[in-house]
């Protein structure tokens, strides 16, 4: 047993330089300077006079403080584990071995999560994410698959401590959903979830087929950053917007269906369509639609390196064979494999329950190193 403690002591000594490297990558010293500057700003006379500015400063301060706190917690964790090693070796006590093993694994996972943050350098990576789902052709089977994906991402968000708010939902004919949109709120929500943008392919024995035949279904997931309304990056002219109102069809009780409160906006120059039906008030739904449209236009403009909004053309993902970014196979074997990174796992139940860390980590690493899998 003592040999194992010696081995863990060596492992911990090997982690120390990585912790120091992480501090440099995360800019911990700069963060500490930022905290002092922000606190001085908060304590200055008249700080609360402008509610909008004060809220932004407070939010920034909380984010920077949280980053430093997470790093310092990892350092403290490392010190605690080293103390356990030294005490066990000195007292020839093997009763703390399980605690040491679990603690070391947890520390490695914490460090990996923080390392990922250093890869989130995109302009909007720190923003909230708007995630939309669209069932492909195939009726009930595809609509059920879209709902399975909806649940998967909600569970992932919950695991990450993010908040999820439903924006729009259109039920399927018999089961599942035809389409839906959710807002995922939390630091780096977009930076993490942007890897999920694309077509997802399911292979399974359909529960809707009386003959228990194997079926292939497709659904599209679109991820865009939520971008503040006050951004100067895009100008949406009122005359370019066609607004349609209709009665909400999703959950929410009878009161939500009494008036035509749901809103659909069509951006005529690009053909982009957004909709929202989860608020009781038509004005609130329109506001949400405008935020979605603005965010979508800016994201496309940045991604396509376009000079102006008029260059954008609304395009639909081809929800079909050959366009998928990931395959989910439930039978004759279980496997989830990403076509871009090559990352795969046979634990399909964990994936459908929101365990997406491996896929997201692989995507961010490939994006940073430009080491994508070449499709044959």
Short mmCIF file of C-alpha atoms in Angstrom, two decimals:
data_model
loop_
_atom_site.label_atom_id
_atom_site.label_comp_id
_atom_site.label_asym_id
_atom_site.label_seq_id
_atom_site.Cartn_x
_atom_site.Cartn_y
_atom_site.Cartn_z
CA UNK A 1 0.00 0.00 0.00
CA UNK A 2 2.78 2.41 0.88
CA UNK A 3 4.16 1.96 -2.63
CA UNK A 4 0.90 3.39 -4.00
CA UNK A 5 1.22 6.45 -1.77
CA UNK A 6 4.75 6.97 -3.08
CA UNK A 7 3.43 6.71 -6.64
CA UNK A 8 0.72 9.28 -5.96
CA UNK A 9 3.26 11.61 -4.42
CA UNK A 10 5.24 11.42 -7.66
CA UNK A 11 2.06 12.05 -9.67
CA UNK A 12 1.19 15.07 -7.53
CA UNK A 13 4.68 16.50 -7.96
CA UNK A 14 4.16 16.07 -11.71
CA UNK A 15 0.89 18.02 -11.52
CA UNK A 16 2.46 21.04 -9.81
CA UNK A 17 4.15 22.45 -12.94
CA UNK A 18 0.87 21.97 -14.82
CA UNK A 19 -0.93 23.98 -12.14
CA UNK A 20 1.62 26.76 -12.57
CA UNK A 21 1.19 26.65 -16.36
CA UNK A 22 -2.56 26.83 -15.88
CA UNK A 23 -2.19 29.98 -13.78
CA UNK A 24 -0.31 31.61 -16.65
CA UNK A 25 -2.80 30.41 -19.27
CA UNK A 26 -5.77 31.64 -17.24
CA UNK A 27 -4.05 34.96 -16.52
CA UNK A 28 -4.58 34.64 -12.77
CA UNK A 29 -2.24 37.51 -11.88
CA UNK A 30 -3.99 39.78 -14.38
CA UNK A 31 -7.34 38.67 -12.96
CA UNK A 32 -6.25 39.70 -9.47
CA UNK A 33 -5.32 43.13 -10.81
CA UNK A 34 -8.70 43.34 -12.55
CA UNK A 35 -10.47 42.50 -9.28
CA UNK A 36 -8.71 45.39 -7.52
CA UNK A 37 -9.60 47.75 -10.35
CA UNK A 38 -13.23 46.64 -10.48
CA UNK A 39 -13.63 46.84 -6.71
CA UNK A 40 -12.24 50.37 -6.75
CA UNK A 41 -14.76 51.23 -9.47
CA UNK A 42 -17.61 49.69 -7.47
CA UNK A 43 -16.66 51.64 -4.35
CA UNK A 44 -16.32 54.95 -6.20
CA UNK A 45 -18.92 57.72 -5.64
CA UNK A 46 -21.85 57.64 -8.04
CA UNK A 47 -21.20 54.06 -9.17
CA UNK A 48 -24.85 53.06 -8.76
CA UNK A 49 -26.20 56.12 -10.59
CA UNK A 50 -26.13 54.26 -13.92
CA UNK A 51 -27.88 50.91 -13.32
CA UNK A 52 -26.93 49.44 -16.71
CA UNK A 53 -23.21 50.17 -16.33
CA UNK A 54 -23.10 49.12 -12.67
CA UNK A 55 -24.73 45.77 -13.47
CA UNK A 56 -22.18 45.05 -16.20
CA UNK A 57 -19.28 45.90 -13.87
CA UNK A 58 -20.74 43.72 -11.10
CA UNK A 59 -21.20 40.82 -13.51
CA UNK A 60 -17.60 41.17 -14.76
CA UNK A 61 -16.31 41.29 -11.17
CA UNK A 62 -18.20 38.12 -10.25
CA UNK A 63 -16.85 36.26 -13.28
CA UNK A 64 -13.23 37.25 -12.62
CA UNK A 65 -13.54 36.47 -8.90
CA UNK A 66 -15.02 33.06 -9.70
CA UNK A 67 -12.09 32.24 -12.00
CA UNK A 68 -9.50 33.13 -9.34
CA UNK A 69 -11.50 31.27 -6.69
CA UNK A 70 -11.62 28.11 -8.82
CA UNK A 71 -7.86 28.22 -9.38
CA UNK A 72 -7.07 28.82 -5.72
CA UNK A 73 -9.39 25.95 -4.79
CA UNK A 74 -7.39 23.63 -7.08
CA UNK A 75 -4.14 24.73 -5.43
CA UNK A 76 -5.63 24.07 -2.01
CA UNK A 77 -6.86 20.69 -3.23
CA UNK A 78 -3.33 19.82 -4.43
CA UNK A 79 -1.86 20.78 -1.05
CA UNK A 80 -4.44 18.68 0.81
CA UNK A 81 -3.66 15.62 -1.30
CA UNK A 82 0.07 16.07 -0.81
CA UNK A 83 -0.50 16.30 2.96
CA UNK A 84 -2.47 13.03 2.87
CA UNK A 85 0.42 11.34 1.04
CA UNK A 86 3.06 12.56 3.45
CA UNK A 87 1.02 11.73 6.55
CA UNK A 88 0.20 8.22 5.30
CA UNK A 89 3.84 7.48 4.46
CA UNK A 90 5.10 8.90 7.75
CA UNK A 91 2.54 7.02 9.88
CA UNK A 92 2.43 3.89 7.68
CA UNK A 93 -1.36 4.31 7.47
CA UNK A 94 -3.16 3.05 4.36
CA UNK A 95 -6.69 4.00 5.50
CA UNK A 96 -6.69 7.18 3.39
CA UNK A 97 -5.80 5.54 0.07
CA UNK A 98 -9.35 5.61 -1.36
CA UNK A 99 -9.75 9.27 -0.39
CA UNK A 100 -6.44 10.01 -2.11
CA UNK A 101 -7.42 8.18 -5.31
CA UNK A 102 -10.78 9.92 -5.55
CA UNK A 103 -9.27 13.29 -4.74
CA UNK A 104 -6.53 12.93 -7.37
CA UNK A 105 -9.06 11.98 -10.07
CA UNK A 106 -11.27 14.94 -9.12
CA UNK A 107 -8.30 17.33 -9.25
CA UNK A 108 -7.29 16.11 -12.71
CA UNK A 109 -10.87 16.67 -13.92
CA UNK A 110 -10.96 20.17 -12.40
CA UNK A 111 -7.71 21.07 -14.11
CA UNK A 112 -8.95 19.75 -17.45
CA UNK A 113 -12.12 21.88 -17.22
CA UNK A 114 -10.05 24.96 -16.51
CA UNK A 115 -7.63 24.12 -19.33
CA UNK A 116 -10.59 24.14 -21.68
CA UNK A 117 -11.37 27.70 -20.65
CA UNK A 118 -8.03 28.75 -22.09
CA UNK A 119 -9.23 27.39 -25.47
CA UNK A 120 -12.36 29.56 -25.36
CA UNK A 121 -10.86 32.65 -26.93
CA UNK A 122 -13.60 33.50 -29.43
CA UNK A 123 -15.26 36.90 -29.20
CA UNK A 124 -18.58 35.43 -28.07
CA UNK A 125 -17.39 32.26 -26.32
CA UNK A 126 -18.23 33.67 -22.88
CA UNK A 127 -21.83 34.44 -23.88
CA UNK A 128 -25.07 32.61 -23.24
CA UNK A 129 -26.13 30.21 -25.98
CA UNK A 130 -29.33 29.91 -27.98
CA UNK A 131 -29.78 26.25 -28.97
CA UNK A 132 -32.40 25.31 -31.57
CA UNK A 133 -33.61 21.85 -32.61
CA UNK A 134 -35.19 20.80 -35.89
CA UNK A 135 -36.46 17.31 -36.67
CA UNK A 136 -35.46 15.91 -40.03
CA UNK A 137 -37.65 13.99 -42.46
CA UNK A 138 -39.14 10.81 -41.05
CA UNK A 139 -42.17 11.90 -39.08
CA UNK A 140 -42.61 10.59 -35.56
CA UNK A 141 -39.25 8.81 -35.40
CA UNK A 142 -37.29 11.98 -36.30
CA UNK A 143 -39.45 14.10 -34.01
CA UNK A 144 -38.77 11.74 -31.11
CA UNK A 145 -35.03 11.97 -31.87
CA UNK A 146 -35.22 15.79 -31.78
CA UNK A 147 -36.81 15.58 -28.33
CA UNK A 148 -34.12 13.15 -27.15
CA UNK A 149 -31.47 15.68 -28.19
CA UNK A 150 -33.43 18.46 -26.48
CA UNK A 151 -33.34 16.47 -23.23
CA UNK A 152 -29.64 15.62 -23.68
CA UNK A 153 -28.61 19.28 -23.88
CA UNK A 154 -30.86 20.32 -21.01
CA UNK A 155 -29.22 17.62 -18.87
CA UNK A 156 -25.75 18.79 -19.98
CA UNK A 157 -26.62 22.36 -19.04
CA UNK A 158 -27.85 21.23 -15.63
CA UNK A 159 -24.62 19.28 -15.05
CA UNK A 160 -22.66 22.44 -15.82
CA UNK A 161 -24.74 24.58 -13.48
CA UNK A 162 -26.26 26.57 -16.36
CA UNK A 163 -29.82 27.86 -16.40
CA UNK A 164 -32.14 26.78 -19.22
CA UNK A 165 -35.14 28.75 -20.46
CA UNK A 166 -37.46 27.50 -23.17
CA UNK A 167 -38.01 30.04 -25.96
CA UNK A 168 -40.10 28.15 -28.47
CA UNK A 169 -41.48 24.63 -28.88
CA UNK A 170 -43.61 22.96 -31.52
CA UNK A 171 -44.87 19.53 -30.52
CA UNK A 172 -44.65 16.54 -32.84
CA UNK A 173 -47.73 15.02 -34.44
CA UNK A 174 -47.75 11.88 -32.26
CA UNK A 175 -44.61 12.16 -30.11
CA UNK A 176 -41.47 14.24 -29.77
CA UNK A 177 -41.04 17.76 -31.16
CA UNK A 178 -40.91 19.23 -34.63
CA UNK A 179 -38.76 22.16 -33.47
CA UNK A 180 -37.70 23.98 -30.32
CA UNK A 181 -35.33 26.67 -29.05
CA UNK A 182 -33.83 27.13 -25.59
CA UNK A 183 -31.64 29.79 -23.99
CA UNK A 184 -28.72 28.35 -22.00
CA UNK A 185 -27.44 30.93 -19.53
CA UNK A 186 -23.99 30.69 -17.96
CA UNK A 187 -20.35 31.70 -18.42
CA UNK A 188 -18.89 30.10 -21.58
CA UNK A 189 -22.19 28.45 -22.49
CA UNK A 190 -21.72 29.33 -26.17
CA UNK A 191 -18.00 28.52 -26.19
CA UNK A 192 -18.74 25.01 -24.97
CA UNK A 193 -21.93 24.31 -26.90
CA UNK A 194 -20.79 25.70 -30.27
CA UNK A 195 -19.21 22.29 -30.93
CA UNK A 196 -22.72 20.80 -31.10
CA UNK A 197 -23.87 22.83 -34.10
CA UNK A 198 -24.78 20.47 -36.93
CA UNK A 199 -26.74 17.38 -37.92
CA UNK A 200 -27.01 14.46 -35.49
CA UNK A 201 -27.79 10.92 -36.78
CA UNK A 202 -29.56 8.20 -34.79
CA UNK A 203 -29.59 4.46 -35.54
CA UNK A 204 -31.90 2.28 -33.42
CA UNK A 205 -34.82 -0.14 -33.43
CA UNK A 206 -37.77 2.21 -33.63
CA UNK A 207 -40.24 2.00 -30.73
CA UNK A 208 -42.85 3.25 -33.22
CA UNK A 209 -42.37 0.37 -35.67
CA UNK A 210 -44.58 -2.65 -34.98
CA UNK A 211 -42.12 -4.84 -36.90
CA UNK A 212 -39.15 -3.68 -34.73
CA UNK A 213 -37.07 -2.69 -37.72
CA UNK A 214 -33.89 -0.66 -37.49
CA UNK A 215 -34.41 3.00 -38.37
CA UNK A 216 -32.08 5.90 -39.16
CA UNK A 217 -33.19 9.38 -38.13
CA UNK A 218 -31.72 12.86 -38.36
CA UNK A 219 -32.16 16.09 -36.43
CA UNK A 220 -30.34 19.41 -36.66
CA UNK A 221 -28.96 21.38 -33.73
CA UNK A 222 -28.13 25.06 -34.24
CA UNK A 223 -26.11 26.96 -31.64
CA UNK A 224 -25.63 30.73 -31.70
CA UNK A 225 -24.40 33.14 -29.03
CA UNK A 226 -26.86 35.44 -27.32
CA UNK A 227 -25.59 38.92 -28.13
CA UNK A 228 -26.51 42.09 -26.24
CA UNK A 229 -29.14 44.34 -27.80
CA UNK A 230 -26.86 47.37 -27.55
CA UNK A 231 -24.21 45.99 -29.89
CA UNK A 232 -23.27 48.21 -32.81
CA UNK A 233 -22.32 45.24 -35.00
CA UNK A 234 -25.64 45.03 -36.81
CA UNK A 235 -28.44 47.38 -37.80
CA UNK A 236 -31.84 45.77 -38.39
CA UNK A 237 -34.20 48.03 -40.29
CA UNK A 238 -37.91 47.85 -39.32
CA UNK A 239 -38.94 47.65 -42.98
CA UNK A 240 -36.86 44.47 -43.35
CA UNK A 241 -38.92 42.63 -40.73
CA UNK A 242 -42.16 40.76 -41.39
CA UNK A 243 -43.96 39.95 -38.14
CA UNK A 244 -46.51 37.15 -37.82
CA UNK A 245 -48.56 36.43 -34.69
CA UNK A 246 -50.31 33.18 -33.80
CA UNK A 247 -51.64 31.27 -30.83
CA UNK A 248 -49.11 29.39 -28.75
CA UNK A 249 -49.29 25.63 -29.14
CA UNK A 250 -46.92 24.42 -26.44
CA UNK A 251 -47.34 23.78 -22.73
CA UNK A 252 -48.22 26.56 -20.34
CA UNK A 253 -51.89 26.13 -19.51
CA UNK A 254 -55.02 27.41 -21.16
CA UNK A 255 -54.26 31.07 -20.47
CA UNK A 256 -51.35 31.08 -22.92
CA UNK A 257 -53.60 30.08 -25.82
CA UNK A 258 -56.40 32.61 -25.38
CA UNK A 259 -54.72 35.32 -27.47
CA UNK A 260 -52.33 35.37 -30.41
CA UNK A 261 -49.28 36.09 -28.26
CA UNK A 262 -46.73 33.93 -30.10
CA UNK A 263 -44.50 35.82 -32.53
CA UNK A 264 -42.62 34.81 -35.65
CA UNK A 265 -40.21 37.25 -37.32
CA UNK A 266 -38.99 36.88 -40.88
CA UNK A 267 -35.91 38.86 -41.90
CA UNK A 268 -36.75 39.52 -45.53
CA UNK A 269 -33.22 40.27 -46.86
CA UNK A 270 -31.83 36.95 -45.60
CA UNK A 271 -34.87 34.73 -45.22
CA UNK A 272 -33.95 33.95 -41.61
CA UNK A 273 -36.96 33.02 -39.45
CA UNK A 274 -37.12 33.13 -35.62
CA UNK A 275 -40.06 32.54 -33.30
CA UNK A 276 -40.99 32.69 -29.62
CA UNK A 277 -44.16 31.63 -27.84
CA UNK A 278 -43.20 31.06 -24.19
CA UNK A 279 -44.15 34.50 -22.83
CA UNK A 280 -47.76 35.49 -22.20
CA UNK A 281 -47.18 38.92 -23.68
CA UNK A 282 -46.79 39.44 -27.44
CA UNK A 283 -44.35 42.31 -26.86
CA UNK A 284 -42.07 40.12 -24.73
CA UNK A 285 -42.10 37.40 -27.36
CA UNK A 286 -41.21 39.96 -30.03
CA UNK A 287 -38.31 41.25 -27.91
CA UNK A 288 -36.97 37.71 -27.55
CA UNK A 289 -37.32 37.17 -31.31
CA UNK A 290 -35.38 40.37 -32.02
CA UNK A 291 -32.54 39.23 -29.73
CA UNK A 292 -32.45 35.87 -31.49
CA UNK A 293 -32.46 37.47 -34.94
CA UNK A 294 -29.74 39.96 -34.00
CA UNK A 295 -27.59 37.21 -32.52
CA UNK A 296 -28.07 34.99 -35.55
CA UNK A 297 -27.16 37.74 -38.02
CA UNK A 298 -24.03 38.70 -36.11
CA UNK A 299 -22.91 35.08 -35.70
CA UNK A 300 -23.29 34.39 -39.43
CA UNK A 301 -21.58 37.67 -40.33
CA UNK A 302 -18.59 36.83 -38.10
CA UNK A 303 -18.40 33.17 -39.13
CA UNK A 304 -18.55 33.92 -42.84
CA UNK A 305 -16.26 36.98 -42.54
CA UNK A 306 -18.83 39.14 -44.29
CA UNK A 307 -18.57 42.91 -44.53
CA UNK A 308 -22.25 43.70 -44.20
CA UNK A 309 -25.56 42.11 -43.27
CA UNK A 310 -26.82 42.31 -46.85
CA UNK A 311 -24.23 39.66 -47.76
CA UNK A 312 -25.91 37.12 -45.48
CA UNK A 313 -28.18 34.52 -46.98
CA UNK A 314 -30.28 32.41 -44.65
CA UNK A 315 -29.37 28.77 -45.18
CA UNK A 316 -30.86 25.59 -43.80
CA UNK A 317 -28.68 22.69 -42.68
CA UNK A 318 -29.12 19.68 -44.95
CA UNK A 319 -30.59 17.18 -42.50
CA UNK A 320 -29.55 14.06 -44.38
CA UNK A 321 -27.06 11.22 -44.67
CA UNK A 322 -23.45 12.38 -45.07
CA UNK A 323 -24.00 15.74 -43.40
CA UNK A 324 -23.95 14.53 -39.80
CA UNK A 325 -21.35 15.66 -37.26
CA UNK A 326 -22.08 12.76 -34.93
CA UNK A 327 -23.56 9.27 -35.09
CA UNK A 328 -25.51 7.71 -32.22
CA UNK A 329 -25.88 3.93 -32.66
CA UNK A 330 -28.15 2.05 -30.24
CA UNK A 331 -28.03 -1.27 -32.12
CA UNK A 332 -26.65 -3.74 -33.20
CA UNK A 333 -23.99 -2.28 -30.87
CA UNK A 334 -23.79 0.90 -28.80
CA UNK A 335 -21.50 3.68 -29.99
CA UNK A 336 -21.47 7.45 -30.22
CA UNK A 337 -18.80 8.77 -32.59
CA UNK A 338 -17.97 12.30 -33.73
CA UNK A 339 -17.13 12.47 -37.42
CA UNK A 340 -14.95 15.60 -37.04
CA UNK A 341 -12.71 14.65 -34.13
CA UNK A 342 -12.89 10.86 -34.13
CA UNK A 343 -13.80 10.87 -30.42
CA UNK A 344 -16.09 7.99 -29.50
CA UNK A 345 -17.64 6.20 -26.53
CA UNK A 346 -19.77 3.08 -26.11
CA UNK A 347 -21.54 4.51 -23.04
CA UNK A 348 -24.47 5.85 -25.02
CA UNK A 349 -26.76 6.08 -21.98
CA UNK A 350 -24.35 8.47 -20.24
CA UNK A 351 -24.15 10.61 -23.38
CA UNK A 352 -27.93 10.83 -23.70
CA UNK A 353 -27.97 11.83 -20.03
CA UNK A 354 -25.79 14.86 -20.80
CA UNK A 355 -22.23 13.51 -20.45
CA UNK A 356 -20.77 15.45 -23.40
CA UNK A 357 -17.45 16.55 -21.88
CA UNK A 358 -15.36 14.17 -23.97
CA UNK A 359 -16.89 15.33 -27.26
CA UNK A 360 -16.64 19.01 -26.37
CA UNK A 361 -13.06 18.66 -25.11
CA UNK A 362 -12.03 16.87 -28.30
CA UNK A 363 -13.67 19.53 -30.48
CA UNK A 364 -12.01 22.44 -28.69
CA UNK A 365 -8.62 20.72 -28.81
CA UNK A 366 -8.97 20.00 -32.54
CA UNK A 367 -10.09 23.57 -33.16
CA UNK A 368 -7.07 24.94 -31.28
CA UNK A 369 -4.58 22.64 -33.00
CA UNK A 370 -6.36 22.31 -36.37
CA UNK A 371 -6.15 18.50 -36.19
CA UNK A 372 -9.50 17.45 -37.61
CA UNK A 373 -10.28 13.94 -38.80
CA UNK A 374 -10.14 13.71 -42.60
CA UNK A 375 -13.28 12.16 -44.01
CA UNK A 376 -12.66 9.50 -46.61
#
